[in-house]
Short mmCIF file of N, CA and C in Angstrom, two decimals:
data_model
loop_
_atom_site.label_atom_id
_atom_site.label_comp_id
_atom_site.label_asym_id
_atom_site.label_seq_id
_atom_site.Cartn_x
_atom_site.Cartn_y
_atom_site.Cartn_z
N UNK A 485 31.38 123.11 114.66
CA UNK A 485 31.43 122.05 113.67
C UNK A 485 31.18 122.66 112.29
N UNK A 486 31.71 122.48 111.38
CA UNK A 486 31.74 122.55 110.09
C UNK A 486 30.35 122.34 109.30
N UNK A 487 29.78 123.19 108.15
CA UNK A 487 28.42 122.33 107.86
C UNK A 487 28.73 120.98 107.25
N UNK A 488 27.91 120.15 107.29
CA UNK A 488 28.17 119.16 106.52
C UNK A 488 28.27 118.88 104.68
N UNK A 489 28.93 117.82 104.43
CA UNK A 489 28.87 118.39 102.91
C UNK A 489 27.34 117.52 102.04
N UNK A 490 27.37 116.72 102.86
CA UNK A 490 25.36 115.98 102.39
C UNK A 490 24.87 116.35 103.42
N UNK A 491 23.73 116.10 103.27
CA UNK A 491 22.37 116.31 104.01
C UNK A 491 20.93 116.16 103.60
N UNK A 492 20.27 115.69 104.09
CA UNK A 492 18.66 115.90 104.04
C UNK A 492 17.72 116.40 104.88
N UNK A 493 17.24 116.43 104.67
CA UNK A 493 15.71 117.12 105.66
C UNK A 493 14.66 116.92 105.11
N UNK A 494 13.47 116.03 106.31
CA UNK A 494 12.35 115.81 105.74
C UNK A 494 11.57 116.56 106.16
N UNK A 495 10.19 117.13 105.85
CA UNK A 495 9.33 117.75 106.14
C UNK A 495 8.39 116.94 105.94
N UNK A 496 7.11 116.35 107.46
CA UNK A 496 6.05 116.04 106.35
C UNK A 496 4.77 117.18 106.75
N UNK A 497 4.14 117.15 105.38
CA UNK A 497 3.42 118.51 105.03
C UNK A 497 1.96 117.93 105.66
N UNK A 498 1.02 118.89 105.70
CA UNK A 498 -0.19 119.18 106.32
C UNK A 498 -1.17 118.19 105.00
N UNK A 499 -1.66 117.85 106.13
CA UNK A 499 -3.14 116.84 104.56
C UNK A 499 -2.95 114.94 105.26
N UNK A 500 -3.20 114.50 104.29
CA UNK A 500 -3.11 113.33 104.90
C UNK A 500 -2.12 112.65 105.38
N UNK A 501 -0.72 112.89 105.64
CA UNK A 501 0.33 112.77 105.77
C UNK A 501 0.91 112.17 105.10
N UNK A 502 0.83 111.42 103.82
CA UNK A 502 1.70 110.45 102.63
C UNK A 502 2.39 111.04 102.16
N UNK A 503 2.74 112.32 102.20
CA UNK A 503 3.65 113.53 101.33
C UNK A 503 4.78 113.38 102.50
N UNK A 504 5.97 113.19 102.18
CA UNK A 504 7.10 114.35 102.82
C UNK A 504 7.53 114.63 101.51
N UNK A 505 8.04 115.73 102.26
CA UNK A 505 9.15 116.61 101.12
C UNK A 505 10.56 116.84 101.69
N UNK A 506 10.91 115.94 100.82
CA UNK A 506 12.57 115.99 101.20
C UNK A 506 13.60 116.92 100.33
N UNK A 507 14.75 117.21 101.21
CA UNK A 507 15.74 118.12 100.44
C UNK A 507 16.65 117.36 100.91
N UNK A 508 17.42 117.37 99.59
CA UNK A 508 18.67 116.38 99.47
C UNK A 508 19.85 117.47 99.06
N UNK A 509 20.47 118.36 100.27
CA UNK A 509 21.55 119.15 99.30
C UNK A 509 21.24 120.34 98.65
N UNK A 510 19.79 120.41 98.44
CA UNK A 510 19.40 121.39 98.06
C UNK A 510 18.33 121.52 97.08
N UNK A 511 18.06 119.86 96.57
CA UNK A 511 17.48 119.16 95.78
C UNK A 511 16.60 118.44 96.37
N UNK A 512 14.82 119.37 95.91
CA UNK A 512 13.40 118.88 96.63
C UNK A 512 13.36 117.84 95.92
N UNK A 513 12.42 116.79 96.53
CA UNK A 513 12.10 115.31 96.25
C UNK A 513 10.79 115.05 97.10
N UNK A 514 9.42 114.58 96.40
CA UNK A 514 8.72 114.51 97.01
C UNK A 514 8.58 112.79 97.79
N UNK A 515 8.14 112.30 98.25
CA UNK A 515 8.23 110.90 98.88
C UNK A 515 6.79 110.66 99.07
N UNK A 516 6.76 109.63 98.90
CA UNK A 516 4.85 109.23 98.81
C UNK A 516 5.34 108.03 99.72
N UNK A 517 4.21 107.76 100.54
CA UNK A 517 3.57 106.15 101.16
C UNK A 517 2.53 106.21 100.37
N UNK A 518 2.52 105.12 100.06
CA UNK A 518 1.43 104.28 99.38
C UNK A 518 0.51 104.20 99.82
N UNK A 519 -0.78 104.42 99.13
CA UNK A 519 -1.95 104.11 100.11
C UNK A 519 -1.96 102.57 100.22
N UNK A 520 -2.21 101.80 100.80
CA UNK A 520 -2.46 100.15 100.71
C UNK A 520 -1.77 99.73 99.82
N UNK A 521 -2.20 98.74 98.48
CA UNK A 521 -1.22 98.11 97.81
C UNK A 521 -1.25 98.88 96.48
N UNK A 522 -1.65 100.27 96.43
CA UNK A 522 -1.00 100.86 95.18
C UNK A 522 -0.18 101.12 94.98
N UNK A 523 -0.03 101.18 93.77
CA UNK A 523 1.54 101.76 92.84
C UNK A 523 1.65 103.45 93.11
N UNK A 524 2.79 103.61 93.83
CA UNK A 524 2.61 105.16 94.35
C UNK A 524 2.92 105.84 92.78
N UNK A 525 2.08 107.26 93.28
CA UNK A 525 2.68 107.94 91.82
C UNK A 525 3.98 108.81 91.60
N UNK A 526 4.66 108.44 93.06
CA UNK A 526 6.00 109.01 92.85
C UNK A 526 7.06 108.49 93.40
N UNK A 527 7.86 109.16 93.92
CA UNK A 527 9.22 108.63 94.79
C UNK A 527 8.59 107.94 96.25
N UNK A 528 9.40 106.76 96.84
CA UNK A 528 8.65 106.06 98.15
C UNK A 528 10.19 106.24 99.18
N UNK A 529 9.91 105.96 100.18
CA UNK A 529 11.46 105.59 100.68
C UNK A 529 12.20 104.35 100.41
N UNK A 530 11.88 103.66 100.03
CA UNK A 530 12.34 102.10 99.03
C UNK A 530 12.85 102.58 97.86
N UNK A 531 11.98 103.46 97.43
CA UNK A 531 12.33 104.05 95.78
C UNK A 531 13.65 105.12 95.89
N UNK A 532 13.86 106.03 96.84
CA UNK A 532 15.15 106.28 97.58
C UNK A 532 16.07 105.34 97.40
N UNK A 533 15.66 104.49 98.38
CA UNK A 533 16.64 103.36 98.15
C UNK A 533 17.41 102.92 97.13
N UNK A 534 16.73 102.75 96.34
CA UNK A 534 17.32 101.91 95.14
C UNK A 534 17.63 103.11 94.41
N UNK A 535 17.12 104.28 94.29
CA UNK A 535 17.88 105.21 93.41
C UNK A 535 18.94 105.77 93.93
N UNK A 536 19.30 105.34 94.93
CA UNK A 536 20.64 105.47 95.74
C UNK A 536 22.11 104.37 95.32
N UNK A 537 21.38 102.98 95.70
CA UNK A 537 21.67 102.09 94.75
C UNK A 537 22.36 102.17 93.51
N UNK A 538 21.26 102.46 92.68
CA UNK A 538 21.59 102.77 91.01
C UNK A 538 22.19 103.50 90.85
N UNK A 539 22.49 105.15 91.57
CA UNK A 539 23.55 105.90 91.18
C UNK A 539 24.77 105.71 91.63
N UNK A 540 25.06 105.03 92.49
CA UNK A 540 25.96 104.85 93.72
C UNK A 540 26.95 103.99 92.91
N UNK A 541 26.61 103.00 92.22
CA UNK A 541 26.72 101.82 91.72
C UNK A 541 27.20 102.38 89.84
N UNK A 542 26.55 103.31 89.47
CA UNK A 542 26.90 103.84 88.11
C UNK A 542 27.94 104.73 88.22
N UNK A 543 27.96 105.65 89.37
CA UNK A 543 29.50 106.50 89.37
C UNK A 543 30.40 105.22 90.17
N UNK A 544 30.16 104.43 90.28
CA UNK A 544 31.38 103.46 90.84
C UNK A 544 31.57 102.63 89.37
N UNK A 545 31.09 102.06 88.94
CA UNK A 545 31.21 101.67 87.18
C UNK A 545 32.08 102.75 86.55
N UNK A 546 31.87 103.84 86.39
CA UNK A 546 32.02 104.87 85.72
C UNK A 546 33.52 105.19 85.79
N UNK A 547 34.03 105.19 87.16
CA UNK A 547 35.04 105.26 87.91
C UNK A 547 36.16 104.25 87.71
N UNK A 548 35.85 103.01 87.31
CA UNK A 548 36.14 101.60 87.12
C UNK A 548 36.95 101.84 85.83
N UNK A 549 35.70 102.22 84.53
CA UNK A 549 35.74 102.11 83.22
C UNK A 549 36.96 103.32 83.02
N UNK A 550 37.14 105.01 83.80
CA UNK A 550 38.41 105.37 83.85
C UNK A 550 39.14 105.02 83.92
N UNK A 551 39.55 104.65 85.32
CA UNK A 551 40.70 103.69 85.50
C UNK A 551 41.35 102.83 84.34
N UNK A 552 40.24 102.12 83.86
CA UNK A 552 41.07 100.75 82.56
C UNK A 552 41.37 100.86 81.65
N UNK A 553 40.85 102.95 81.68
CA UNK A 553 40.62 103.70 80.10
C UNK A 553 39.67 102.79 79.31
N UNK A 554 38.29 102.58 79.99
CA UNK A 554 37.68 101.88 78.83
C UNK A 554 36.45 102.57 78.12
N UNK A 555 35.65 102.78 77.25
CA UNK A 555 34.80 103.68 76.88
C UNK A 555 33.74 103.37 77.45
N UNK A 556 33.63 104.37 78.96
CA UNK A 556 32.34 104.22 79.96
C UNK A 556 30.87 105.02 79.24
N UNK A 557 30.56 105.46 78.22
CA UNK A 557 29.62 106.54 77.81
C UNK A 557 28.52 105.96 77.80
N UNK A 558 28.60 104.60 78.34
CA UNK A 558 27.01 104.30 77.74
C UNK A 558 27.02 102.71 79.21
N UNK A 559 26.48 103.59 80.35
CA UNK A 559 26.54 102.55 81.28
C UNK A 559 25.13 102.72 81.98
N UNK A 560 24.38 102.02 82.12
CA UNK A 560 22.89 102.09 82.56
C UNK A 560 22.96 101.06 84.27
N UNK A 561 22.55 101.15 85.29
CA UNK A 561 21.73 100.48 86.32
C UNK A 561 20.15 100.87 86.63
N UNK A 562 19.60 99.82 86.92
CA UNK A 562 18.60 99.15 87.24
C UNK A 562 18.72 98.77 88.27
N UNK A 563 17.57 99.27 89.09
CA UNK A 563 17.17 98.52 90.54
C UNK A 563 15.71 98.68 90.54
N UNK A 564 15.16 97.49 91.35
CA UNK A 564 13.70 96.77 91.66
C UNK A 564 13.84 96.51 92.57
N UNK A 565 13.04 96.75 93.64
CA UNK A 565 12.65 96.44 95.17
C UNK A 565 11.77 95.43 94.72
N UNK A 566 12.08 94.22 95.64
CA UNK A 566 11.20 93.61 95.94
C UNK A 566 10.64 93.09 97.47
N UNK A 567 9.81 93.00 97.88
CA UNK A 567 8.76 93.18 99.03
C UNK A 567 8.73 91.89 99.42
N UNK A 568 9.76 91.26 100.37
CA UNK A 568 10.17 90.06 100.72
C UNK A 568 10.01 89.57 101.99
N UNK A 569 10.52 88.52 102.30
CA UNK A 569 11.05 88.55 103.60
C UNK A 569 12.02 87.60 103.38
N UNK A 570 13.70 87.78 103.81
CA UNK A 570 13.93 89.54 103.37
C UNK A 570 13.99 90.14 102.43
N UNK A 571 13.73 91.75 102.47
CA UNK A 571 13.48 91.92 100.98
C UNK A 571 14.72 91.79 99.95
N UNK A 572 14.67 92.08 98.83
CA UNK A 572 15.45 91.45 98.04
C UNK A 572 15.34 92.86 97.00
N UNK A 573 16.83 93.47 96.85
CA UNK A 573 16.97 94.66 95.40
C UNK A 573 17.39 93.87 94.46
N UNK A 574 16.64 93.67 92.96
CA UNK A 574 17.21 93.08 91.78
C UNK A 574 18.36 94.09 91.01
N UNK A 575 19.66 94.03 90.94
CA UNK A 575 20.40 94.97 90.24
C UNK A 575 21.09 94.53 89.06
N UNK A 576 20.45 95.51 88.10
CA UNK A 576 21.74 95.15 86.56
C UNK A 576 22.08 96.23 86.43
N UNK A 577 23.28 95.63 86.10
CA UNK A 577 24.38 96.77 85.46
C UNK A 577 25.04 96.50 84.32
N UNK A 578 24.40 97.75 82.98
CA UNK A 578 24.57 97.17 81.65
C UNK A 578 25.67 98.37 81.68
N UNK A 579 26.46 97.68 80.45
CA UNK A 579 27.53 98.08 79.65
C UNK A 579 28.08 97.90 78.51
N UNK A 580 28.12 99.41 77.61
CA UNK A 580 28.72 98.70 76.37
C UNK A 580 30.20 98.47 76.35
N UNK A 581 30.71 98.88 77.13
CA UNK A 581 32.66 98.82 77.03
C UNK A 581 32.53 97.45 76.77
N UNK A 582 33.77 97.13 75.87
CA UNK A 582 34.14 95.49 75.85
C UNK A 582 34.78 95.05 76.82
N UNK A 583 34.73 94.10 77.78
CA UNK A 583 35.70 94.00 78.96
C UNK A 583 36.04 92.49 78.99
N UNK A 584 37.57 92.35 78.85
CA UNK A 584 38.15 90.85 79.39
C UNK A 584 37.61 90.33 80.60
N UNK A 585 38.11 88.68 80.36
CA UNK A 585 37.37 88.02 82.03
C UNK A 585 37.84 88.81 83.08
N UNK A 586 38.91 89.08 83.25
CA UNK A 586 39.98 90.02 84.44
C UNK A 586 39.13 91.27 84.39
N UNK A 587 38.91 91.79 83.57
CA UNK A 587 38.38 93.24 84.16
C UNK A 587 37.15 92.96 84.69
N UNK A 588 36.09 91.92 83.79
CA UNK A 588 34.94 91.91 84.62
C UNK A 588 35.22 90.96 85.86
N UNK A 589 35.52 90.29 86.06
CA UNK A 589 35.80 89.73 88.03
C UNK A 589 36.36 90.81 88.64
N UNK A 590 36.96 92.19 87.86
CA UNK A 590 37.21 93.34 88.77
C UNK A 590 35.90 94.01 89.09
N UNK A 591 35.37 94.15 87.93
CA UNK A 591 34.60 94.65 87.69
C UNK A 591 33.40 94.82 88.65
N UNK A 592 33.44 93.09 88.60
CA UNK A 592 31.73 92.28 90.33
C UNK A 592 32.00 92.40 91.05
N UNK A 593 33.55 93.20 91.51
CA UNK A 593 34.32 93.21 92.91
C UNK A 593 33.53 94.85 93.58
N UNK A 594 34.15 95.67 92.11
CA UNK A 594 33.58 96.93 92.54
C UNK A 594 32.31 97.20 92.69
N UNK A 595 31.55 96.63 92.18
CA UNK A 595 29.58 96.78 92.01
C UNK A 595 29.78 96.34 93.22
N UNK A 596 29.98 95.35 93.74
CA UNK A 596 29.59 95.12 94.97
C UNK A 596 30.34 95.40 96.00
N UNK A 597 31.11 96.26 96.34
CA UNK A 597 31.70 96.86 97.59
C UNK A 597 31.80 98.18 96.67
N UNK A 598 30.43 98.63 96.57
CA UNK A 598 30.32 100.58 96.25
C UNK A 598 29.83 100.70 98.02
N UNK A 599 29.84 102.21 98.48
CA UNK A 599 29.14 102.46 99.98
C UNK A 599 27.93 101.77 99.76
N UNK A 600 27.25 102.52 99.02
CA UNK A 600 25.54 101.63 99.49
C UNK A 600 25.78 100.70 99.21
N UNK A 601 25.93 99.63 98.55
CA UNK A 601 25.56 98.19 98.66
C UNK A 601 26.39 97.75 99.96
N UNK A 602 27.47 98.26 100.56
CA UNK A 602 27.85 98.13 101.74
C UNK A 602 27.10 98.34 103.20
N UNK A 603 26.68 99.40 103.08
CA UNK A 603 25.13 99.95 103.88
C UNK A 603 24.18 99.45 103.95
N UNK A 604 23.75 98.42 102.65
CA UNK A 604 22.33 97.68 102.58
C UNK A 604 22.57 96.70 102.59
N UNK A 605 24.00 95.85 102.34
CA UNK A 605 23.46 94.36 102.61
C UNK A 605 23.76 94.02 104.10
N UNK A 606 23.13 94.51 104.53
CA UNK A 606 23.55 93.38 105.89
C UNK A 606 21.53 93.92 106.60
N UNK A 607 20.91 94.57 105.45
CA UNK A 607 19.64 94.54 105.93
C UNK A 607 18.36 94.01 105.01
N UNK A 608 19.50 93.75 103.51
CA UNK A 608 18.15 92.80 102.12
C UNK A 608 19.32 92.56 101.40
N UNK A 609 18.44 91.76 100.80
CA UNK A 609 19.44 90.83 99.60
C UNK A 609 19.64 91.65 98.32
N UNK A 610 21.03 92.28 98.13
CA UNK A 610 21.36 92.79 96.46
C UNK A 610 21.81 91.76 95.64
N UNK A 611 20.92 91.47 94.58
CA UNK A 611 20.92 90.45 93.87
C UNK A 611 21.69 91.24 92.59
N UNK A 612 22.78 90.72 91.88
CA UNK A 612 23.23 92.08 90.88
C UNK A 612 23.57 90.73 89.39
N UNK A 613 22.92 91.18 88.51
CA UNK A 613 23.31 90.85 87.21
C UNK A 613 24.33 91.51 86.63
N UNK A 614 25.27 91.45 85.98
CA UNK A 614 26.10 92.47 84.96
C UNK A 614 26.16 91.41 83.54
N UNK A 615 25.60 92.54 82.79
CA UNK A 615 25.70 92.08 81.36
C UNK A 615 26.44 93.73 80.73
N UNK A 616 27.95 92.20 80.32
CA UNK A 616 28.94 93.70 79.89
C UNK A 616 29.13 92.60 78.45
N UNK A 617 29.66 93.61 77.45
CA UNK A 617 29.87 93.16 76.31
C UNK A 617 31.44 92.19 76.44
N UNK A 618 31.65 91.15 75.65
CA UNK A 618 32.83 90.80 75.69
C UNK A 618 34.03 91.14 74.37
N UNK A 619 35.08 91.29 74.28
CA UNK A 619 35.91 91.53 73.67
C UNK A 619 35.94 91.19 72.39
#
């Protein structure tokens, strides 16, 4: 078999066990559990999540704004886990391109059938705002 072209690997390290250390590709990432209800001080596997989300979702924008030739240089997402039942990702996706009604109803088509949001909704709710400039 071929190597693969993604990958990860977790390690979790010696101590209290809240650390893994993940490699993404080649790219370390540390991962925290939370102790109880603190605010971890780093990456969580939720926080994965959604930064999976957010990029997933910005090269699919990005991709979009080629296509229409529209000036993609300035496209931001946002994601928030929230701790539900079920849980619920809050997503915006800002943009300065000016975009007609037609491009943006293209536009909510693509945010929401990128892979991950395909992968995650059928296990929490992606709630997605888009605030794009209008023409």
């Amino acid at each position: 078999m071929d190597a693969p072209t993604v990958w990860a690997r977790g390690h979790l390290a010696d101590g209290d066990g809240r650390v893994v250390h993940v490699d993404v590709n080649g790219l370390p990432v540390a991962c925290t559990v939370p102790a109880d209800d603190d605010v971890p001080e780093g990456a969580t596997s939720y926080g994965l999540l959604a930064a999976s989300l957010s990029s997933c979702t910005a090269m699919s924008v990005r991709t979009f704004l080629q296509r229409w030739e529209c000036d993609g240089s300035d496209v931001e997402v946002d994601v928030a886990f929230e701790s539900s039942s079920p849980p619920v990702m809050h997503r915006r996706v800002r943009l300065t391109a000016p975009l007609d009604e037609d491009a943006r109803r293209q536009l909510a088509s693509v945010v929401d059938s990128t892979p991950v949001t395909i992968l995650l909704r059928d296990a929490l709710v992606i709630v997605t705002q888009l605030d794009v400039r209008t023409p």
